XYZ file of C-alpha atoms in Angstrom:
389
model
C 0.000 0.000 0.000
C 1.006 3.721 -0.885
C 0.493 6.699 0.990
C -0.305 10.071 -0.551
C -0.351 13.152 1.869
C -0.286 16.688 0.774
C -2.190 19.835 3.007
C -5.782 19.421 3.875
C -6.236 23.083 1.923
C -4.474 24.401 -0.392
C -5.319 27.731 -1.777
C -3.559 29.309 -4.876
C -3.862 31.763 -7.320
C -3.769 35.575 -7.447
C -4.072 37.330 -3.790
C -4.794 34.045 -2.193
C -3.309 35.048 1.126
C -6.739 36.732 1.549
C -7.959 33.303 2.016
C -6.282 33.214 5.635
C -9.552 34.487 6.890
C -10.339 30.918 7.419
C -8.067 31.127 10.415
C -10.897 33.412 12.411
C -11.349 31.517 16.217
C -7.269 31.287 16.644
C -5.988 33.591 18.943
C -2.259 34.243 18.283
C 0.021 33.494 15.084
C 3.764 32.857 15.260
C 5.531 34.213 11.974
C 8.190 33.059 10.717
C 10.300 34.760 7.608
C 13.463 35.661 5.948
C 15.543 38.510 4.806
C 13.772 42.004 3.895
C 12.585 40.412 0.648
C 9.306 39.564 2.455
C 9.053 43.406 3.421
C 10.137 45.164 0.550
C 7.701 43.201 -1.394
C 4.908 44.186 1.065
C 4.010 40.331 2.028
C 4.858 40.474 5.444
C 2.894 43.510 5.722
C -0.148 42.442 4.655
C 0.043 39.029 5.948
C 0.503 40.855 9.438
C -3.183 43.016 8.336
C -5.164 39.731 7.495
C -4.057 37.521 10.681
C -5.137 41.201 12.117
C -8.408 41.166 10.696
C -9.645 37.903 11.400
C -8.715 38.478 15.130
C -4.869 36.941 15.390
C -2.165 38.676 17.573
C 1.019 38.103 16.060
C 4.833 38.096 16.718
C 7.857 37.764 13.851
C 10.535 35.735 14.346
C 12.586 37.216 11.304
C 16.107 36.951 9.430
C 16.357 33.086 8.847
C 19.711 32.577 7.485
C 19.919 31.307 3.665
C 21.123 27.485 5.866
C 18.964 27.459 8.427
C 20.816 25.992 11.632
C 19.174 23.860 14.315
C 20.413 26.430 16.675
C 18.233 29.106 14.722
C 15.508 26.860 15.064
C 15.997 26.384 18.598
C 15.720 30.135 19.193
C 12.760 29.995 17.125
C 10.737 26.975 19.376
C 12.339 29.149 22.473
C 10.677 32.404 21.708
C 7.551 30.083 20.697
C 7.219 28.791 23.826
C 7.328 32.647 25.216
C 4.837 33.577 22.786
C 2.391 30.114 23.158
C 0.679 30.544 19.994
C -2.035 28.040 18.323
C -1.222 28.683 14.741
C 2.140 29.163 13.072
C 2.912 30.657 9.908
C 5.908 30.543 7.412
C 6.559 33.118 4.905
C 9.357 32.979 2.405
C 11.570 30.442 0.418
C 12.688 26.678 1.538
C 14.691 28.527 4.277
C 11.933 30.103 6.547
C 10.044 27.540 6.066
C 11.819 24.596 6.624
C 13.278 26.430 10.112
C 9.195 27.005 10.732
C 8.654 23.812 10.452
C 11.630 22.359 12.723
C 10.620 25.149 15.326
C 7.322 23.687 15.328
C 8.389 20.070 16.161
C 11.093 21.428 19.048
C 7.930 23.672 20.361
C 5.613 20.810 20.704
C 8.758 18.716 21.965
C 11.358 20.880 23.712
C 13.071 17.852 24.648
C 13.744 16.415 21.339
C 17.914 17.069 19.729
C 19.044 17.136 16.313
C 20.107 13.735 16.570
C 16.441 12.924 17.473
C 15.013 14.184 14.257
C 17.146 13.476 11.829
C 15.852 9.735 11.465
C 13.050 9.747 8.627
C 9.800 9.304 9.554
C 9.909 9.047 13.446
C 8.884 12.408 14.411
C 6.231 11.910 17.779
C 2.448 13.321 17.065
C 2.207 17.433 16.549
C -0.447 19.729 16.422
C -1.146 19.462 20.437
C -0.251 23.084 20.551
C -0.491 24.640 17.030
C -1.462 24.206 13.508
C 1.055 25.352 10.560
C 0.213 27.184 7.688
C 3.160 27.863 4.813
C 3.036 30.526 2.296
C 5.680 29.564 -0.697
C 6.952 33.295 -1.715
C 9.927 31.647 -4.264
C 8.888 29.382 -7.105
C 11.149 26.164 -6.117
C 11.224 24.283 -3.093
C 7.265 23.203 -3.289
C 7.962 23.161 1.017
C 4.276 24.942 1.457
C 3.488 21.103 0.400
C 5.785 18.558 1.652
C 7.403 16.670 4.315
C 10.432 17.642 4.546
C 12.587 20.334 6.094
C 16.337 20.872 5.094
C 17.983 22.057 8.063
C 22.023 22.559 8.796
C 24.000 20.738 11.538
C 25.806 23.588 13.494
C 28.943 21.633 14.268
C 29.560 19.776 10.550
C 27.652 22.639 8.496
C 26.116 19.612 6.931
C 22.513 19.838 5.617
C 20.071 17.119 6.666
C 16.207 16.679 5.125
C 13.927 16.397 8.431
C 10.947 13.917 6.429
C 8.172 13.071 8.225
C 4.234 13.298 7.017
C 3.630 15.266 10.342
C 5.032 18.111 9.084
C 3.094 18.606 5.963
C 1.317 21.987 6.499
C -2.382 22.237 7.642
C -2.676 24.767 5.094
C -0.452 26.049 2.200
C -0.867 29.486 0.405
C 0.526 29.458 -3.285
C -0.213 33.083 -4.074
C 0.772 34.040 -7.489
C 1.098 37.426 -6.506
C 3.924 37.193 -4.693
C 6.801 36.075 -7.244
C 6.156 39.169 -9.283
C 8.734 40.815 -7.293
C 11.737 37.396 -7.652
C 15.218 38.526 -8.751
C 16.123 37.034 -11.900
C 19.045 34.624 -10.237
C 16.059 33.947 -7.889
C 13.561 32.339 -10.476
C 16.370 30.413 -12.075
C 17.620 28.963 -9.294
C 14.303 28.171 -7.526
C 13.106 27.405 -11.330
C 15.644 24.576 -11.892
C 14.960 23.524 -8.017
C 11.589 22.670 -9.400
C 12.307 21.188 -12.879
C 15.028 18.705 -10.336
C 12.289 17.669 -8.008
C 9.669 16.711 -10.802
C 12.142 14.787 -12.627
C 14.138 12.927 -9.593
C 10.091 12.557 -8.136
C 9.340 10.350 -11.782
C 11.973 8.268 -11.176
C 12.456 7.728 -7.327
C 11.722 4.058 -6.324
C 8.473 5.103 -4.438
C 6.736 6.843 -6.896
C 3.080 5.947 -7.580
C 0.135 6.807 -10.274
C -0.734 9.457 -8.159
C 2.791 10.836 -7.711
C 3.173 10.266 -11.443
C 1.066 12.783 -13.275
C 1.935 15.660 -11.080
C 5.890 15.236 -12.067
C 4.751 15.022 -15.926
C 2.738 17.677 -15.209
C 4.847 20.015 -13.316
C 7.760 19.583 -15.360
C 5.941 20.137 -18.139
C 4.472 23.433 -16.734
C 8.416 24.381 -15.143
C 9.880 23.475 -19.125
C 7.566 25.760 -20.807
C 7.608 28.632 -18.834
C 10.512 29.284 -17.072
C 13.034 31.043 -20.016
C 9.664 33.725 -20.501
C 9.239 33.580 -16.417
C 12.982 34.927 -16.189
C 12.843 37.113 -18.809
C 9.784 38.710 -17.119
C 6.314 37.367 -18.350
C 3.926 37.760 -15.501
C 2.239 34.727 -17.215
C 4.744 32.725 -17.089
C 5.730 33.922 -13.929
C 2.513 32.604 -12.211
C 2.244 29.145 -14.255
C 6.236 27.879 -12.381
C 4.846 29.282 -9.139
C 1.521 26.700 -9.529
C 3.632 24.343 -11.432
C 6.711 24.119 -8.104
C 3.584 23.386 -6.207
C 2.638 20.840 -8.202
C 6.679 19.209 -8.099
C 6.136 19.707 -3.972
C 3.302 17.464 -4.044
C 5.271 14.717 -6.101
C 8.665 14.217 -4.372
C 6.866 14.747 -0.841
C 5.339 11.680 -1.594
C 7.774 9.869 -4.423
C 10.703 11.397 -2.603
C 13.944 12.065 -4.420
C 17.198 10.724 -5.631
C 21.421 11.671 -5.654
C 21.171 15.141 -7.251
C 19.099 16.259 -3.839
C 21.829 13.914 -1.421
C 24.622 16.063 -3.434
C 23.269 19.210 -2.809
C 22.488 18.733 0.483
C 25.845 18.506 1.048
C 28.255 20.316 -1.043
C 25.996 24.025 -1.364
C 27.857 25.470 1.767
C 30.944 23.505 1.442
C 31.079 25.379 -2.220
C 28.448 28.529 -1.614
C 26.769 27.924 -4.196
C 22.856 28.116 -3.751
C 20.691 24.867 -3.638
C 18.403 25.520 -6.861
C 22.011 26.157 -8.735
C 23.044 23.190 -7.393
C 20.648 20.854 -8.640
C 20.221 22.286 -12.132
C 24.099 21.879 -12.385
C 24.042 18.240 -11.263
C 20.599 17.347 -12.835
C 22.011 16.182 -16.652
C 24.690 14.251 -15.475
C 22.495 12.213 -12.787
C 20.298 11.451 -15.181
C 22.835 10.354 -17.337
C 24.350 8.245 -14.533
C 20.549 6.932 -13.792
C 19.412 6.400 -17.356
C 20.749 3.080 -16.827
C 18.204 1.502 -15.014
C 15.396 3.428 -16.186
C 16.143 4.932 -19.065
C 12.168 4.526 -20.124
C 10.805 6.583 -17.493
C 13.623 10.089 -18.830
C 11.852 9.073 -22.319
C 8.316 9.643 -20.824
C 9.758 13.215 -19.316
C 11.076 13.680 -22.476
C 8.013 12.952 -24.095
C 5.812 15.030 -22.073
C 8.175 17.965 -22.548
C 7.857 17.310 -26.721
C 11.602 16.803 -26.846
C 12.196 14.493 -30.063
C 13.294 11.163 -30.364
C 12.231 7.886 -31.771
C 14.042 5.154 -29.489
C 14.505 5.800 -25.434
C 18.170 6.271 -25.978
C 17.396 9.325 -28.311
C 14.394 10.827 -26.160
C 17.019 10.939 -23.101
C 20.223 12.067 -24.611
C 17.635 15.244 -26.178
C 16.233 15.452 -22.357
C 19.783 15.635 -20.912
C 20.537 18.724 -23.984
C 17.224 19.696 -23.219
C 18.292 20.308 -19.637
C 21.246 21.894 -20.049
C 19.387 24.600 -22.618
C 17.804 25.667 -19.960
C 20.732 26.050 -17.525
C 21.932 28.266 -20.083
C 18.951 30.012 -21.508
C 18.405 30.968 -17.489
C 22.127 31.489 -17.049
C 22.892 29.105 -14.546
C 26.678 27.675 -15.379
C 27.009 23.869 -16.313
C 29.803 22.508 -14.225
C 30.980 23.485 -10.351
C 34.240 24.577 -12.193
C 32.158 26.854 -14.377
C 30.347 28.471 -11.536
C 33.736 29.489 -9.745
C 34.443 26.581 -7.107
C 38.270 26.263 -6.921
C 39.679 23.145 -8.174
C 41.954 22.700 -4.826
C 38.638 22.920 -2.654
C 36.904 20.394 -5.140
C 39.740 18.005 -4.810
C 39.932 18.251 -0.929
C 36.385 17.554 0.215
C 35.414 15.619 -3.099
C 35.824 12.192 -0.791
C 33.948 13.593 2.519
C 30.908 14.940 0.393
C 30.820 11.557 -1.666
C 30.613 9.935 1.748
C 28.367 12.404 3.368
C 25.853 11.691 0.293
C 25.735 8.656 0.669
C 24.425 8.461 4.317
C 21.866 11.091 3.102
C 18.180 9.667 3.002
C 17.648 10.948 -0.910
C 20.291 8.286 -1.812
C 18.079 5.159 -0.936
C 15.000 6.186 -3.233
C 17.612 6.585 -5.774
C 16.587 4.224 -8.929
C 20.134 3.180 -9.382
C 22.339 2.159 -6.118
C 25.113 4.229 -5.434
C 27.730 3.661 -2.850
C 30.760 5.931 -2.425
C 33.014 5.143 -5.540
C 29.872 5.703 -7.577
C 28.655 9.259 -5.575
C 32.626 10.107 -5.958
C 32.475 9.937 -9.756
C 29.363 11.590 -10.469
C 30.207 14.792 -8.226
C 33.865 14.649 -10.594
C 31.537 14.661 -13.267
C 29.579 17.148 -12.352
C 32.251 19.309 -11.424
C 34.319 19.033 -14.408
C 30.974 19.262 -16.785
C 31.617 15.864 -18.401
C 29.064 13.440 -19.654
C 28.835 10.075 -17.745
C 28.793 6.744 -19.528
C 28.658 4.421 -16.493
């Protein structure tokens, strides 16, 4: 038997944070968000005037770092439990919310450490104290949907995905509004985040019927969009904020493969943002993956309306397909390319190959990889060469 579990409500489309009226009958919101994008942009401000409205007293717990730390997100459960609020709501990109989310699980369980967490799927019961409620304000990470909450070790600066079904929002807002207002790096990064999650979603061992149609779909939707997205159609803009949504729904069910255990690792070791790292890594793992399902890249290929009469055609044109887009959206195709020095590769190459591999994205990978295998395709990736193994 398969599960499928996404938010109870999800409301989307243009000025759908109005819908937050629903929360009328709470008392007090916790908000958690990021930098000043969230201000300049006037979200914060007027999610402050709806929780207002509908009778809400509210607190902001602000400035989540790009990485968020489990020591942020103790602060966060800390001034939580000062605060006692009975709804809490995320604003911003993966990084709010994902630190939301982990303050939510240490303020229903103060008790718990990182090392409790970290396992997949053993988090204890929540929503004794509060419900959550995530509004997605980047068009990426899908995390207003999912399970899962990428959060950074404070002593190894290594990245860990918290996955557990309890922490799927109550409610997620995908406002279409909001992204009007992205920096260009912004969409492509978050962009590519997307097209990585629909794809490694298709292909990850636990994907289902259900899981199936909204990868096709999303990718699809991420594909034809994003170039016109980043060169500013408002169109296009909204259809990858609806369509990242769609890719959250997927992998929070499917899960996801090696590009996501890679990145999980090596963005702070090499600074390079999480989006960029996926789209860099994305043609060569499906290169490296192609050999054990090589059918299922043909159906993404087919869905996109990529040419191709054999399997073998339909994925070499996704992989160039792929890589178009890097470039069309100016996102470099190698680690080398995108400035990571060659002495820095070459001394943590083995650690992050290792690190990978304990990461929980590696066993829903279609193809098993163990360390020699991880260790080539981050060479690969770094080095922009095509992988024939």
């Amino acid at each position: 038997m398969a599960r499928f579990t996404i938010p109870r409500d999800v409301y989307y489309g243009p000025s759908a944070m109005d819908e937050l009226k629903v929360l009328k009958g709470h008392k007090k919101a916790f908000i958690v968000t990021g930098t000043n994008f969230q201000k300049d942009n006037g979200s914060l401000e007027k999610l402050e005037g709806i929780l207002h409205e509908a009778g809400l007293e509210t607190t902001v717990f602000d400035k989540i770092e790009s990485n968020p730390r489990f020591s942020t997100c103790r602060r966060g459960s800390e001034a939580m439990l000062e605060f006692e609020p009975d709804v809490i709501v995320a604003l911003g990109g993966g990084s709010p919310v994902d630190a939301a989310k982990c303050m939510w699980i240490l303020y229903e369980n103060p008790e718990l450490t990182f090392d409790d967490v970290k396992p997949p799927y053993s988090l204890p019961k929540l929503r004794e104290k509060a419900i959550f409620v995530a509004i997605g304000t980047t068009s990426g990470t899908g995390t207003e949907v999912t399970s899962f909450s990428v959060i950074t070790e404070d002593e190894t600066l290594i990245k860990y995905p918290i996955a557990d079904f309890e922490i799927t929002p109550d409610i997620a807002i995908v406002d279409t509004d909001i992204p009007m207002s992205m920096p260009k790096a912004l969409i492509a990064d978050s962009g590519m985040d997307s097209m990585t999650h629909s794809i490694e979603a298709y292909v990850a061992t636990l994907h289902t019927d259900l899981t199936d149609c909204l990868a096709l779909k999303s990718a699809q939707m991420v594909y034809d969009n994003l170039v016109d997205s980043y060169n500013g159609s408002e169109t296009a803009r909204r259809a990858v904020h609806v369509g990242q949504d769609l890719a959250g729904m997927a992998f929070s069910n499917a899960l996801l493969g090696i590009v996501h255990s890679l990145a999980h690792k090596v963005g702070v070791t090499y600074d390079v943002t999480h989006g960029r790292c996926n789209a860099i890594m994305l043609p060569y793992v499906i290169e490296y993956n192609s050999a054990v399902c090589m059918d299922r890249f043909a159906d993404i290929a087919k869905e996109l309306g990529l040419p191709g009469a054999t399997d073998k055609q339909l994925t070499n044109n996704l992989v160039q397909a792929i890589k178009d887009l890097n470039t069309a959206v100016d996102i470099p195709l190698s680690y080398k390319d995108a400035g990571v020095d060659e002495e820095l590769f070459k001394s943590t190459v083995d650690k992050l190959a290792e690190a990978a591999c304990g990461d929980p994205c590696t066993l829903f990978n279609p193809r098993k990889t163990e360390f020699e295998d991880m260790k080539k395709v981050l060479t690969y990736c770094y080095y922009g060469q095509d992988i024939n193994f």
